[in-house]
mmCIF file of C-alpha atoms and ligand atoms in Angstrom:
data_model
loop_
_atom_site.group_PDB
_atom_site.id
_atom_site.type_symbol
_atom_site.label_atom_id
_atom_site.label_comp_id
_atom_site.label_asym_id
_atom_site.label_seq_id
_atom_site.Cartn_x
_atom_site.Cartn_y
_atom_site.Cartn_z
ATOM 1 C CA UNK G 298 0.000 0.000 0.000
ATOM 2 C CA UNK G 299 1.582 3.271 -1.065
ATOM 3 C CA UNK G 300 -0.341 5.574 1.239
ATOM 4 C CA UNK G 301 -1.958 4.633 4.519
ATOM 5 C CA UNK G 302 -3.765 6.940 6.907
ATOM 6 C CA UNK G 303 -4.674 4.974 10.003
ATOM 7 C CA UNK G 304 -7.103 6.459 12.504
ATOM 8 C CA UNK G 305 -5.854 10.010 11.958
ATOM 9 C CA UNK G 306 -7.247 12.822 14.081
ATOM 10 C CA UNK G 307 -6.172 16.435 13.559
ATOM 11 C CA UNK G 308 -7.323 19.400 15.603
ATOM 12 C CA UNK G 309 -6.563 23.112 15.338
ATOM 13 C CA UNK G 310 -6.653 25.665 18.143
ATOM 14 C CA UNK G 311 -10.022 27.434 18.089
ATOM 15 C CA UNK G 312 -10.617 30.123 20.702
ATOM 16 C CA UNK G 313 -10.601 28.390 24.074
ATOM 17 C CA UNK G 314 -11.058 24.938 22.573
ATOM 18 C CA UNK G 315 -9.992 22.847 19.586
ATOM 19 C CA UNK G 316 -11.617 22.397 16.215
ATOM 20 C CA UNK G 317 -11.559 18.824 14.918
ATOM 21 C CA UNK G 318 -10.572 19.002 11.246
ATOM 22 C CA UNK G 319 -10.022 15.239 10.814
ATOM 23 C CA UNK G 320 -11.868 12.778 13.003
ATOM 24 C CA UNK G 321 -10.413 9.240 13.111
ATOM 25 C CA UNK G 322 -9.811 9.112 9.358
ATOM 26 C CA UNK G 323 -8.525 5.890 7.809
ATOM 27 C CA UNK G 324 -7.684 5.590 4.132
ATOM 28 C CA UNK G 325 -5.539 3.196 2.116
ATOM 29 C CA UNK G 326 -4.489 4.006 -1.422
ATOM 30 C CA UNK G 327 -2.664 1.395 -3.507
ATOM 31 C CA UNK G 328 -0.188 2.194 -6.268
ATOM 32 C CA UNK G 329 -1.885 3.054 -9.553
ATOM 33 C CA UNK G 330 -5.193 3.965 -7.919
ATOM 34 C CA UNK G 331 -6.898 7.323 -8.310
ATOM 35 C CA UNK G 332 -8.991 7.978 -5.218
ATOM 36 C CA UNK G 333 -11.279 10.993 -5.089
ATOM 37 C CA UNK G 334 -12.289 12.496 -1.754
ATOM 38 C CA UNK G 335 -15.381 14.656 -2.030
ATOM 39 C CA UNK G 336 -16.797 17.016 0.544
ATOM 40 C CA UNK G 337 -18.122 20.535 0.999
ATOM 41 C CA UNK G 338 -15.938 23.523 1.800
ATOM 42 C CA UNK G 339 -14.558 23.315 5.339
ATOM 43 C CA UNK G 340 -15.053 19.538 5.624
ATOM 44 C CA UNK G 341 -11.327 18.809 6.050
ATOM 45 C CA UNK G 342 -10.131 18.004 2.521
ATOM 46 C CA UNK G 343 -7.062 20.240 2.479
ATOM 47 C CA UNK G 344 -6.244 19.146 6.023
ATOM 48 C CA UNK G 345 -6.325 15.522 4.878
ATOM 49 C CA UNK G 346 -3.857 16.298 2.090
ATOM 50 C CA UNK G 347 -1.605 18.309 4.427
ATOM 51 C CA UNK G 348 -1.414 15.339 6.801
ATOM 52 C CA UNK G 349 -0.800 12.865 3.957
ATOM 53 C CA UNK G 350 1.936 15.191 2.670
ATOM 54 C CA UNK G 351 3.565 15.187 6.147
ATOM 55 C CA UNK G 352 3.260 18.983 6.167
ATOM 56 C CA UNK G 353 1.074 18.810 9.281
ATOM 57 C CA UNK G 354 1.489 16.313 12.121
ATOM 58 C CA UNK G 355 -1.789 14.813 13.338
ATOM 59 C CA UNK G 356 -2.721 14.691 17.030
ATOM 60 C CA UNK G 357 -3.251 10.964 16.751
ATOM 61 C CA UNK G 358 -2.940 8.160 14.210
ATOM 62 C CA UNK G 359 -0.389 6.972 11.700
ATOM 63 C CA UNK G 360 0.630 8.213 8.266
ATOM 64 C CA UNK G 361 2.598 5.665 6.236
ATOM 65 C CA UNK G 362 4.147 6.803 2.942
ATOM 66 C CA UNK G 363 5.609 4.172 0.619
ATOM 67 C CA UNK G 364 6.112 1.811 3.551
ATOM 68 C CA UNK G 365 7.664 4.413 5.864
ATOM 69 C CA UNK G 366 5.840 5.272 9.067
ATOM 70 C CA UNK G 367 6.296 9.051 9.162
ATOM 71 C CA UNK G 368 5.466 9.446 12.868
ATOM 72 C CA UNK G 369 8.998 8.943 14.210
ATOM 73 C CA UNK G 370 10.713 10.995 11.475
ATOM 74 C CA UNK G 371 12.473 14.270 12.283
ATOM 75 C CA UNK G 372 11.690 17.361 10.205
ATOM 76 C CA UNK G 373 14.681 16.906 7.864
ATOM 77 C CA UNK G 374 13.765 13.273 7.167
ATOM 78 C CA UNK G 375 10.178 14.285 6.435
ATOM 79 C CA UNK G 376 11.385 16.980 4.039
ATOM 80 C CA UNK G 377 13.486 14.395 2.251
ATOM 81 C CA UNK G 378 10.579 11.935 2.084
ATOM 82 C CA UNK G 379 8.419 14.689 0.588
ATOM 83 C CA UNK G 380 11.035 15.567 -1.994
ATOM 84 C CA UNK G 381 11.611 11.965 -3.039
ATOM 85 C CA UNK G 382 8.218 10.322 -2.620
ATOM 86 C CA UNK G 383 5.417 12.866 -2.595
ATOM 87 C CA UNK G 384 4.093 15.018 -5.416
ATOM 88 C CA UNK G 385 1.805 17.817 -4.308
ATOM 89 C CA UNK G 386 -0.506 19.777 -6.592
ATOM 90 C CA UNK G 387 -1.726 22.726 -4.566
ATOM 91 C CA UNK G 388 -4.953 24.498 -5.409
ATOM 92 C CA UNK G 389 -3.026 27.571 -6.543
ATOM 93 C CA UNK G 390 -0.381 26.608 -9.106
ATOM 94 C CA UNK G 391 2.214 29.043 -7.649
ATOM 95 C CA UNK G 392 4.200 29.030 -10.853
ATOM 96 C CA UNK G 393 7.150 31.411 -10.953
ATOM 97 C CA UNK G 394 6.211 34.231 -13.364
ATOM 98 C CA UNK G 395 9.676 34.593 -14.905
ATOM 99 C CA UNK G 396 10.191 30.914 -15.743
ATOM 100 C CA UNK G 397 9.021 28.985 -18.791
ATOM 101 C CA UNK G 398 6.999 25.779 -18.340
ATOM 102 C CA UNK G 399 10.046 23.536 -18.755
ATOM 103 C CA UNK G 400 12.042 25.649 -16.283
ATOM 104 C CA UNK G 401 9.286 25.338 -13.656
ATOM 105 C CA UNK G 402 9.855 21.584 -13.780
ATOM 106 C CA UNK G 403 13.644 21.807 -13.907
ATOM 107 C CA UNK G 404 13.727 23.844 -10.690
ATOM 108 C CA UNK G 405 12.086 20.943 -8.843
ATOM 109 C CA UNK G 406 14.684 18.409 -9.850
ATOM 110 C CA UNK G 407 17.653 20.685 -9.261
ATOM 111 C CA UNK G 408 16.534 20.622 -5.654
ATOM 112 C CA UNK G 409 17.165 16.886 -5.651
ATOM 113 C CA UNK G 410 20.589 17.176 -7.293
ATOM 114 C CA UNK G 411 20.395 15.278 -10.588
ATOM 115 C CA UNK G 412 22.348 16.126 -13.727
ATOM 116 C CA UNK G 413 20.978 19.055 -15.777
ATOM 117 C CA UNK G 414 20.700 17.123 -19.056
ATOM 118 C CA UNK G 415 18.681 14.289 -17.505
ATOM 119 C CA UNK G 416 16.526 16.810 -15.701
ATOM 120 C CA UNK G 417 15.731 18.782 -18.840
ATOM 121 C CA UNK G 418 14.916 15.637 -20.846
ATOM 122 C CA UNK G 419 12.625 14.439 -18.088
ATOM 123 C CA UNK G 420 10.921 17.841 -17.838
ATOM 124 C CA UNK G 421 10.266 17.913 -21.583
ATOM 125 C CA UNK G 422 8.962 14.320 -21.550
ATOM 126 C CA UNK G 423 6.567 15.155 -18.723
ATOM 127 C CA UNK G 424 5.284 18.263 -20.484
ATOM 128 C CA UNK G 425 4.688 16.058 -23.514
ATOM 129 C CA UNK G 426 2.803 13.578 -21.294
ATOM 130 C CA UNK G 427 0.457 16.334 -20.119
ATOM 131 C CA UNK G 428 -0.061 17.603 -23.677
ATOM 132 C CA UNK G 429 2.155 20.678 -23.445
ATOM 133 C CA UNK G 430 5.096 19.806 -25.698
ATOM 134 C CA UNK G 431 4.354 22.865 -27.828
ATOM 135 C CA UNK G 432 4.105 25.169 -24.805
ATOM 136 C CA UNK G 433 7.328 24.111 -23.056
ATOM 137 C CA UNK G 434 8.954 27.496 -23.522
ATOM 138 C CA UNK G 435 6.003 29.664 -22.567
ATOM 139 C CA UNK G 436 5.812 31.543 -19.302
ATOM 140 C CA UNK G 437 2.726 31.350 -17.049
ATOM 141 C CA UNK G 438 1.113 34.519 -18.454
ATOM 142 C CA UNK G 439 1.295 32.978 -21.923
ATOM 143 C CA UNK G 440 -0.656 29.879 -20.796
ATOM 144 C CA UNK G 441 -4.375 29.356 -20.175
ATOM 145 C CA UNK G 442 -5.687 28.363 -16.733
ATOM 146 C CA UNK G 443 -6.018 24.741 -17.828
ATOM 147 C CA UNK G 444 -2.491 24.736 -19.239
ATOM 148 C CA UNK G 445 -1.093 26.189 -16.007
ATOM 149 C CA UNK G 446 -2.844 23.439 -14.086
ATOM 150 C CA UNK G 447 -1.153 20.883 -16.372
ATOM 151 C CA UNK G 448 2.263 22.421 -15.681
ATOM 152 C CA UNK G 449 1.416 22.229 -11.987
ATOM 153 C CA UNK G 450 0.625 18.509 -12.319
ATOM 154 C CA UNK G 451 3.722 17.778 -14.435
ATOM 155 C CA UNK G 452 5.902 19.604 -11.903
ATOM 156 C CA UNK G 453 4.572 17.426 -9.083
ATOM 157 C CA UNK G 454 5.660 14.321 -11.035
ATOM 158 C CA UNK G 455 9.194 15.546 -11.642
ATOM 159 C CA UNK G 456 10.828 13.521 -8.871
ATOM 160 C CA UNK G 457 8.896 10.314 -9.682
ATOM 161 C CA UNK G 458 6.765 10.354 -6.527
ATOM 162 C CA UNK G 459 5.048 7.256 -5.129
ATOM 163 C CA UNK G 460 2.102 9.320 -4.029
ATOM 164 C CA UNK G 461 0.418 12.233 -5.742
ATOM 165 C CA UNK G 462 -1.818 14.596 -3.754
ATOM 166 C CA UNK G 463 -4.077 16.946 -5.683
ATOM 167 C CA UNK G 464 -6.209 19.734 -4.181
ATOM 168 C CA UNK G 465 -9.316 20.864 -6.117
ATOM 169 C CA UNK G 466 -7.752 20.550 -9.595
ATOM 170 C CA UNK G 467 -10.915 21.440 -11.513
ATOM 171 C CA UNK G 468 -12.270 24.300 -9.405
ATOM 172 C CA UNK G 469 -11.041 27.062 -11.723
ATOM 173 C CA UNK G 470 -11.811 25.230 -14.968
ATOM 174 C CA UNK G 471 -14.880 25.008 -17.169
ATOM 175 C CA UNK G 472 -16.661 21.656 -17.555
ATOM 176 C CA UNK G 473 -14.768 20.388 -20.576
ATOM 177 C CA UNK G 474 -11.327 21.357 -19.256
ATOM 178 C CA UNK G 475 -12.203 19.953 -15.829
ATOM 179 C CA UNK G 476 -13.084 16.610 -17.410
ATOM 180 C CA UNK G 477 -9.847 16.662 -19.411
ATOM 181 C CA UNK G 478 -7.743 17.287 -16.273
ATOM 182 C CA UNK G 479 -9.507 14.388 -14.498
ATOM 183 C CA UNK G 480 -8.834 12.099 -17.451
ATOM 184 C CA UNK G 481 -5.215 13.205 -17.442
ATOM 185 C CA UNK G 482 -4.854 12.440 -13.724
ATOM 186 C CA UNK G 483 -6.404 9.002 -14.270
ATOM 187 C CA UNK G 484 -3.997 8.246 -17.094
ATOM 188 C CA UNK G 485 -0.902 9.529 -15.251
ATOM 189 C CA UNK G 486 -1.878 7.519 -12.164
ATOM 190 C CA UNK G 487 -2.148 4.313 -14.189
ATOM 191 C CA UNK G 488 0.983 4.943 -16.290
ATOM 192 C CA UNK G 489 3.224 6.009 -13.417
ATOM 193 C CA UNK G 490 1.754 3.818 -10.696
ATOM 194 C CA UNK G 491 1.226 6.644 -8.231
ATOM 195 C CA UNK G 492 -1.170 6.355 -5.342
ATOM 196 C CA UNK G 493 -3.197 9.455 -6.151
ATOM 197 C CA UNK G 494 -5.561 11.272 -3.824
ATOM 198 C CA UNK G 495 -7.619 14.027 -5.351
ATOM 199 C CA UNK G 496 -9.855 16.167 -3.156
ATOM 200 C CA UNK G 497 -12.688 18.270 -4.503
ATOM 201 C CA UNK G 498 -15.990 19.847 -3.494
ATOM 202 C CA UNK G 499 -17.255 19.207 -7.014
ATOM 203 C CA UNK G 500 -18.830 15.783 -7.696
ATOM 204 C CA UNK G 501 -19.139 16.447 -11.427
ATOM 205 C CA UNK G 502 -16.086 14.503 -12.578
ATOM 206 C CA UNK G 503 -15.502 12.058 -9.741
ATOM 207 C CA UNK G 504 -16.982 9.191 -11.763
ATOM 208 C CA UNK G 505 -13.595 9.166 -13.499
ATOM 209 C CA UNK G 506 -11.841 8.069 -10.270
ATOM 210 C CA UNK G 507 -11.357 4.387 -9.392
ATOM 211 C CA UNK G 508 -12.623 5.014 -5.865
ATOM 212 C CA UNK G 509 -14.586 7.771 -4.190
ATOM 213 C CA UNK G 510 -14.668 8.632 -0.505
ATOM 214 C CA UNK G 511 -16.765 11.322 1.130
ATOM 215 C CA UNK G 512 -15.646 13.615 3.924
ATOM 216 C CA UNK G 513 -18.167 15.377 6.144
ATOM 217 C CA UNK G 514 -17.117 17.425 9.185
ATOM 218 C CA UNK G 515 -13.756 15.650 9.239
ATOM 219 C CA UNK G 516 -15.221 12.134 9.058
ATOM 220 C CA UNK G 517 -14.442 9.971 6.066
ATOM 221 C CA UNK G 518 -16.806 7.408 4.619
ATOM 222 C CA UNK G 519 -15.748 5.201 1.754
ATOM 223 C CA UNK G 520 -17.719 4.328 -1.262
ATOM 224 C CA UNK G 521 -15.513 1.756 -2.907
ATOM 225 C CA UNK G 522 -16.257 0.832 -6.497
ATOM 226 C CA UNK G 523 -14.572 -1.541 -8.908
HETATM 227 P P1 ADP S 1397 -11.608 22.055 3.032
HETATM 228 O O1 ADP S 1397 -10.304 21.930 2.310
HETATM 229 O O2 ADP S 1397 -12.502 20.864 2.880
HETATM 230 O O3 ADP S 1397 -12.334 23.317 2.677
HETATM 231 P P2 ADP S 1397 -9.958 22.482 5.393
HETATM 232 O O4 ADP S 1397 -9.185 21.237 5.628
HETATM 233 O O5 ADP S 1397 -9.255 23.624 4.786
HETATM 234 O O6 ADP S 1397 -11.304 22.133 4.600
HETATM 235 O O7 ADP S 1397 -10.552 22.986 6.798
HETATM 236 C C1 ADP S 1397 -11.231 22.114 7.689
HETATM 237 C C2 ADP S 1397 -11.613 22.914 8.929
HETATM 238 O O8 ADP S 1397 -10.423 23.294 9.632
HETATM 239 C C3 ADP S 1397 -12.349 24.205 8.633
HETATM 240 O O9 ADP S 1397 -13.273 24.429 9.667
HETATM 241 C C4 ADP S 1397 -11.252 25.248 8.653
HETATM 242 O O10 ADP S 1397 -11.760 26.503 9.018
HETATM 243 C C5 ADP S 1397 -10.317 24.711 9.727
HETATM 244 N N1 ADP S 1397 -8.901 25.043 9.483
HETATM 245 C C6 ADP S 1397 -8.178 24.755 8.382
HETATM 246 N N2 ADP S 1397 -6.896 25.148 8.499
HETATM 247 C C7 ADP S 1397 -6.801 25.705 9.739
HETATM 248 C C8 ADP S 1397 -5.734 26.293 10.487
HETATM 249 N N3 ADP S 1397 -4.494 26.374 9.987
HETATM 250 N N4 ADP S 1397 -6.015 26.764 11.739
HETATM 251 C C9 ADP S 1397 -7.249 26.662 12.262
HETATM 252 N N5 ADP S 1397 -8.296 26.103 11.625
HETATM 253 C C10 ADP S 1397 -8.088 25.638 10.367
HETATM 254 MG MG1 MG S 1398 -9.476 23.052 0.765
#
C-alpha cells in the first residue's frame, strides 16, 4: 500500500477549545489507484492532504508513505521523504512568473541534485505527457488556466513520486477542461503507478476516479467501487 492513513485525528486551536478538522480518518491508497475524496468547503479536505503530505502532524494516528511510518521521522527526514516520494498539486499553481513551463519543472529536480541534461529531458517528456510539448517554452502569463494546471501537475511528477496529492484541480476550470484534467490524472496515475488522492468539493467529474470517498465534518466514509 503506497499511502496509509490509520485512525488520523487532527485538531486546530479554536478560541478556548480545539476544532476537529479530521476525526479518526482511515484511508488506504494502492499504487496506480486514483482515489477521489469529495466534501463541501470546510469539511477537512485540504487538512487531509496536508497530513498525507507530512506537512502537518496529526494529534493521533499513523501516516505511512511508501512503507515508511512518518510518525517517528524528524523534520529533515520528512522533508526528504516529501522531496523523493510525494508530489503535491496545490490548489493555486504558484508558478514562478519569470520561468518557462520547462524551467518550472527543472527547478524541482535541481533541488534533488540530478544532472541538468537528464533533468531537462525528463521535464520535456513530462510536459509532452500532459499535452504541453508545444508550450514548453512559454511563461505562465502565456498559458491558459487549464495549461497552467497541467504544468502544476507535471511539476509534481518531476521527482517520480510514489504518491500524488491533488487539491481541487478542476475548481477554476470550465466543464470540458475539468473533465480533461480528471482524465489526465487518471492516465498519469495508471501509467506512473502513483497512489493518487484528489480532493474536490465538485462531484461532477468524480466518476472518473477508481474510488470515491466522502468527507463530512472531518469524518471519512468510503464508497468503494470496482
Ligand atoms: P476544506 O479543504 O474541505 O475546505 P480544510 O481542511 O481547509 O477544509 O478545513 C477544515 C476545517 O479546519 C475548517 O473548519 C477550517 O476553518 C479549519 N482550518 C483549516 N486550516 C486551519 C488552520 N491552519 N487553523 C485553524 N483552523 C483551520
Ligand atoms: Mg481546501
